[in-house]
Amino acid sequence: MTFMEIEGNRVDAARRHGGLVVLDRTVDTLLAHAHAMDEIYGFNVLPELTRRAEEMSHLRPDRTLYLDVTPELLHLRRKAAGHHEVEPEYFLHDPAFLTHFRDYFCRPARRPATAELAIASGDGDRQETAAVVQALFTYWAGVR
């Protein structure tokens, strides 16, 4: 809840400046993590988090872009960046966790918090991915 309140303050400050507000991660990232943990461990925290997120309108983004990357490519990117040696058992890239995390966005059992969800492949090279993101943000900035 503390982080949700901090995020609310950040969003309010950004909106005062006008223009398109872009957050690196939104409440849907938190909810996708909760969904994965619920599915793997049976925590059943997603309903409560969803309820609380609905009470905080600043947490509901107008649009969310989910860059979907295959687990295999995520693993190769971590290895190439040298992260695999430092943290070989990275739980966010565990195949079971990734399956449920990706399902939250790609095969949702319930509607994500965002008003509009766009899914794009992040499997291409950086320039291809950047071009897709830039085109989408340019479109969104024009239809605000």
mmCIF file of C-alpha atoms in Angstrom:
data_model
loop_
_atom_site.group_PDB
_atom_site.id
_atom_site.type_symbol
_atom_site.label_atom_id
_atom_site.label_comp_id
_atom_site.label_asym_id
_atom_site.label_seq_id
_atom_site.Cartn_x
_atom_site.Cartn_y
_atom_site.Cartn_z
ATOM 1 C CA MET A 1 0.000 0.000 0.000
ATOM 2 C CA THR A 2 2.899 2.347 0.731
ATOM 3 C CA PHE A 3 4.267 1.881 -2.772
ATOM 4 C CA MET A 4 0.817 2.448 -4.255
ATOM 5 C CA GLU A 5 0.582 5.766 -2.412
ATOM 6 C CA ILE A 6 4.072 6.762 -3.569
ATOM 7 C CA GLU A 7 3.083 5.901 -7.118
ATOM 8 C CA GLY A 8 0.004 8.078 -6.760
ATOM 9 C CA ASN A 9 2.171 11.036 -5.758
ATOM 10 C CA ARG A 10 4.477 10.409 -8.752
ATOM 11 C CA VAL A 11 1.541 10.237 -11.165
ATOM 12 C CA ASP A 12 -0.014 13.426 -9.756
ATOM 13 C CA ALA A 13 3.313 15.271 -10.116
ATOM 14 C CA ALA A 14 3.768 14.050 -13.703
ATOM 15 C CA ARG A 15 0.223 15.007 -14.699
ATOM 16 C CA ARG A 16 0.777 18.567 -13.467
ATOM 17 C CA HIS A 17 3.428 18.919 -16.186
ATOM 18 C CA GLY A 18 0.943 17.851 -18.879
ATOM 19 C CA GLY A 19 1.565 15.648 -21.869
ATOM 20 C CA LEU A 20 1.775 11.899 -22.008
ATOM 21 C CA VAL A 21 2.741 10.277 -18.680
ATOM 22 C CA VAL A 22 4.768 7.107 -19.165
ATOM 23 C CA LEU A 23 5.474 4.803 -16.239
ATOM 24 C CA ASP A 24 7.982 1.982 -16.605
ATOM 25 C CA ARG A 25 5.741 -0.332 -14.632
ATOM 26 C CA THR A 26 2.141 -0.028 -13.589
ATOM 27 C CA VAL A 27 -0.149 -1.681 -11.110
ATOM 28 C CA ASP A 28 -0.724 -4.401 -13.707
ATOM 29 C CA THR A 29 2.862 -5.529 -13.146
ATOM 30 C CA LEU A 30 2.096 -5.942 -9.446
ATOM 31 C CA LEU A 31 -1.166 -7.730 -10.227
ATOM 32 C CA ALA A 32 0.567 -10.029 -12.732
ATOM 33 C CA HIS A 33 3.118 -10.945 -10.052
ATOM 34 C CA ALA A 34 0.299 -11.618 -7.584
ATOM 35 C CA HIS A 35 -1.519 -13.757 -10.170
ATOM 36 C CA ALA A 36 1.616 -15.847 -10.711
ATOM 37 C CA MET A 37 2.219 -16.289 -6.987
ATOM 38 C CA ASP A 38 -1.427 -17.209 -6.430
ATOM 39 C CA GLU A 39 -1.265 -19.831 -9.171
ATOM 40 C CA ILE A 40 2.028 -21.319 -7.996
ATOM 41 C CA TYR A 41 1.639 -21.109 -4.221
ATOM 42 C CA GLY A 42 -2.091 -20.581 -3.670
ATOM 43 C CA PHE A 43 -1.623 -17.289 -1.791
ATOM 44 C CA ASN A 44 -4.942 -15.879 -3.051
ATOM 45 C CA VAL A 45 -3.777 -12.246 -2.761
ATOM 46 C CA LEU A 46 -4.874 -11.115 -6.237
ATOM 47 C CA PRO A 47 -8.539 -10.476 -5.303
ATOM 48 C CA GLU A 48 -7.540 -8.230 -2.375
ATOM 49 C CA LEU A 49 -4.910 -6.365 -4.409
ATOM 50 C CA THR A 50 -7.381 -5.891 -7.251
ATOM 51 C CA ARG A 51 -9.970 -4.490 -4.834
ATOM 52 C CA ARG A 52 -7.456 -2.075 -3.336
ATOM 53 C CA ALA A 53 -6.211 -0.999 -6.770
ATOM 54 C CA GLU A 54 -9.789 -0.213 -7.802
ATOM 55 C CA GLU A 55 -10.061 2.117 -4.782
ATOM 56 C CA MET A 56 -7.024 4.085 -5.989
ATOM 57 C CA SER A 57 -7.960 5.528 -9.360
ATOM 58 C CA HIS A 58 -4.439 6.878 -9.958
ATOM 59 C CA LEU A 59 -3.279 3.275 -10.219
ATOM 60 C CA ARG A 60 -5.476 2.537 -13.195
ATOM 61 C CA PRO A 61 -3.515 3.623 -16.260
ATOM 62 C CA ASP A 62 -5.261 4.719 -19.419
ATOM 63 C CA ARG A 63 -3.041 2.451 -21.500
ATOM 64 C CA THR A 64 -0.511 -0.276 -20.864
ATOM 65 C CA LEU A 65 2.035 -1.677 -23.275
ATOM 66 C CA TYR A 66 3.153 -5.180 -22.434
ATOM 67 C CA LEU A 67 6.300 -6.219 -24.263
ATOM 68 C CA ASP A 68 6.061 -9.981 -24.473
ATOM 69 C CA VAL A 69 9.369 -11.817 -24.631
ATOM 70 C CA THR A 70 9.762 -15.577 -24.785
ATOM 71 C CA PRO A 71 11.280 -17.187 -21.695
ATOM 72 C CA GLU A 72 14.131 -18.554 -23.811
ATOM 73 C CA LEU A 73 15.093 -15.097 -25.039
ATOM 74 C CA LEU A 74 14.839 -13.615 -21.537
ATOM 75 C CA HIS A 75 17.257 -16.290 -20.353
ATOM 76 C CA LEU A 76 19.694 -15.575 -23.192
ATOM 77 C CA ARG A 77 19.538 -11.814 -22.577
ATOM 78 C CA ARG A 78 20.258 -12.260 -18.864
ATOM 79 C CA LYS A 79 23.137 -14.563 -19.681
ATOM 80 C CA ALA A 80 24.583 -12.160 -22.265
ATOM 81 C CA ALA A 81 24.373 -9.289 -19.771
ATOM 82 C CA GLY A 82 26.274 -11.334 -17.170
ATOM 83 C CA HIS A 83 23.365 -11.521 -14.741
ATOM 84 C CA HIS A 84 23.100 -15.300 -14.871
ATOM 85 C CA GLU A 85 26.459 -15.777 -13.129
ATOM 86 C CA VAL A 86 25.533 -13.384 -10.312
ATOM 87 C CA GLU A 87 21.993 -14.657 -9.806
ATOM 88 C CA PRO A 88 21.467 -17.991 -11.598
ATOM 89 C CA GLU A 89 18.159 -18.764 -9.867
ATOM 90 C CA TYR A 90 16.252 -15.601 -10.752
ATOM 91 C CA PHE A 91 12.683 -16.316 -9.628
ATOM 92 C CA LEU A 92 11.100 -13.801 -12.031
ATOM 93 C CA HIS A 93 12.379 -15.929 -14.913
ATOM 94 C CA ASP A 94 11.337 -19.251 -13.452
ATOM 95 C CA PRO A 95 9.334 -21.023 -16.208
ATOM 96 C CA ALA A 96 6.256 -21.561 -13.997
ATOM 97 C CA PHE A 97 6.305 -17.953 -12.785
ATOM 98 C CA LEU A 98 6.747 -16.609 -16.322
ATOM 99 C CA THR A 99 3.910 -18.734 -17.663
ATOM 100 C CA HIS A 100 1.429 -17.293 -15.171
ATOM 101 C CA PHE A 101 2.855 -13.762 -15.384
ATOM 102 C CA ARG A 102 2.495 -13.778 -19.178
ATOM 103 C CA ASP A 103 -0.998 -15.287 -18.920
ATOM 104 C CA TYR A 104 -2.124 -12.271 -16.869
ATOM 105 C CA PHE A 105 -1.555 -10.118 -19.952
ATOM 106 C CA CYS A 106 -1.836 -12.520 -22.906
ATOM 107 C CA ARG A 107 -4.631 -14.842 -21.701
ATOM 108 C CA PRO A 108 -6.317 -12.920 -18.898
ATOM 109 C CA ALA A 109 -8.812 -14.682 -16.668
ATOM 110 C CA ARG A 110 -9.894 -11.222 -15.473
ATOM 111 C CA ARG A 111 -9.579 -7.797 -16.977
ATOM 112 C CA PRO A 112 -6.261 -6.026 -16.274
ATOM 113 C CA ALA A 113 -6.413 -2.725 -14.352
ATOM 114 C CA THR A 114 -5.526 -0.699 -17.431
ATOM 115 C CA ALA A 115 -8.278 0.749 -19.589
ATOM 116 C CA GLU A 116 -6.470 -0.324 -22.799
ATOM 117 C CA LEU A 117 -3.890 -3.077 -23.134
ATOM 118 C CA ALA A 118 -1.540 -3.346 -26.106
ATOM 119 C CA ILE A 119 0.683 -6.390 -26.435
ATOM 120 C CA ALA A 120 3.765 -6.239 -28.631
ATOM 121 C CA SER A 121 6.551 -8.695 -29.178
ATOM 122 C CA GLY A 122 9.814 -7.765 -27.533
ATOM 123 C CA ASP A 123 11.630 -10.638 -29.211
ATOM 124 C CA GLY A 124 13.110 -8.486 -31.981
ATOM 125 C CA ASP A 125 16.298 -6.519 -31.729
ATOM 126 C CA ARG A 126 16.347 -3.294 -29.732
ATOM 127 C CA GLN A 127 15.817 -1.056 -32.756
ATOM 128 C CA GLU A 128 12.758 -3.007 -33.918
ATOM 129 C CA THR A 129 11.258 -2.960 -30.437
ATOM 130 C CA ALA A 130 12.021 0.744 -29.999
ATOM 131 C CA ALA A 131 10.308 1.521 -33.327
ATOM 132 C CA VAL A 132 7.158 -0.327 -32.258
ATOM 133 C CA VAL A 133 7.107 1.419 -28.875
ATOM 134 C CA GLN A 134 7.708 4.832 -30.424
ATOM 135 C CA ALA A 135 4.931 4.343 -32.972
ATOM 136 C CA LEU A 136 2.481 3.258 -30.305
ATOM 137 C CA PHE A 137 3.373 6.141 -27.957
ATOM 138 C CA THR A 138 3.110 8.615 -30.847
ATOM 139 C CA TYR A 139 -0.353 7.259 -31.625
ATOM 140 C CA TRP A 140 -1.419 7.396 -27.970
ATOM 141 C CA ALA A 141 -0.125 10.956 -27.577
ATOM 142 C CA GLY A 142 -2.316 11.969 -30.532
ATOM 143 C CA VAL A 143 -5.526 10.394 -29.192
ATOM 144 C CA ARG A 144 -5.311 11.598 -25.591
#
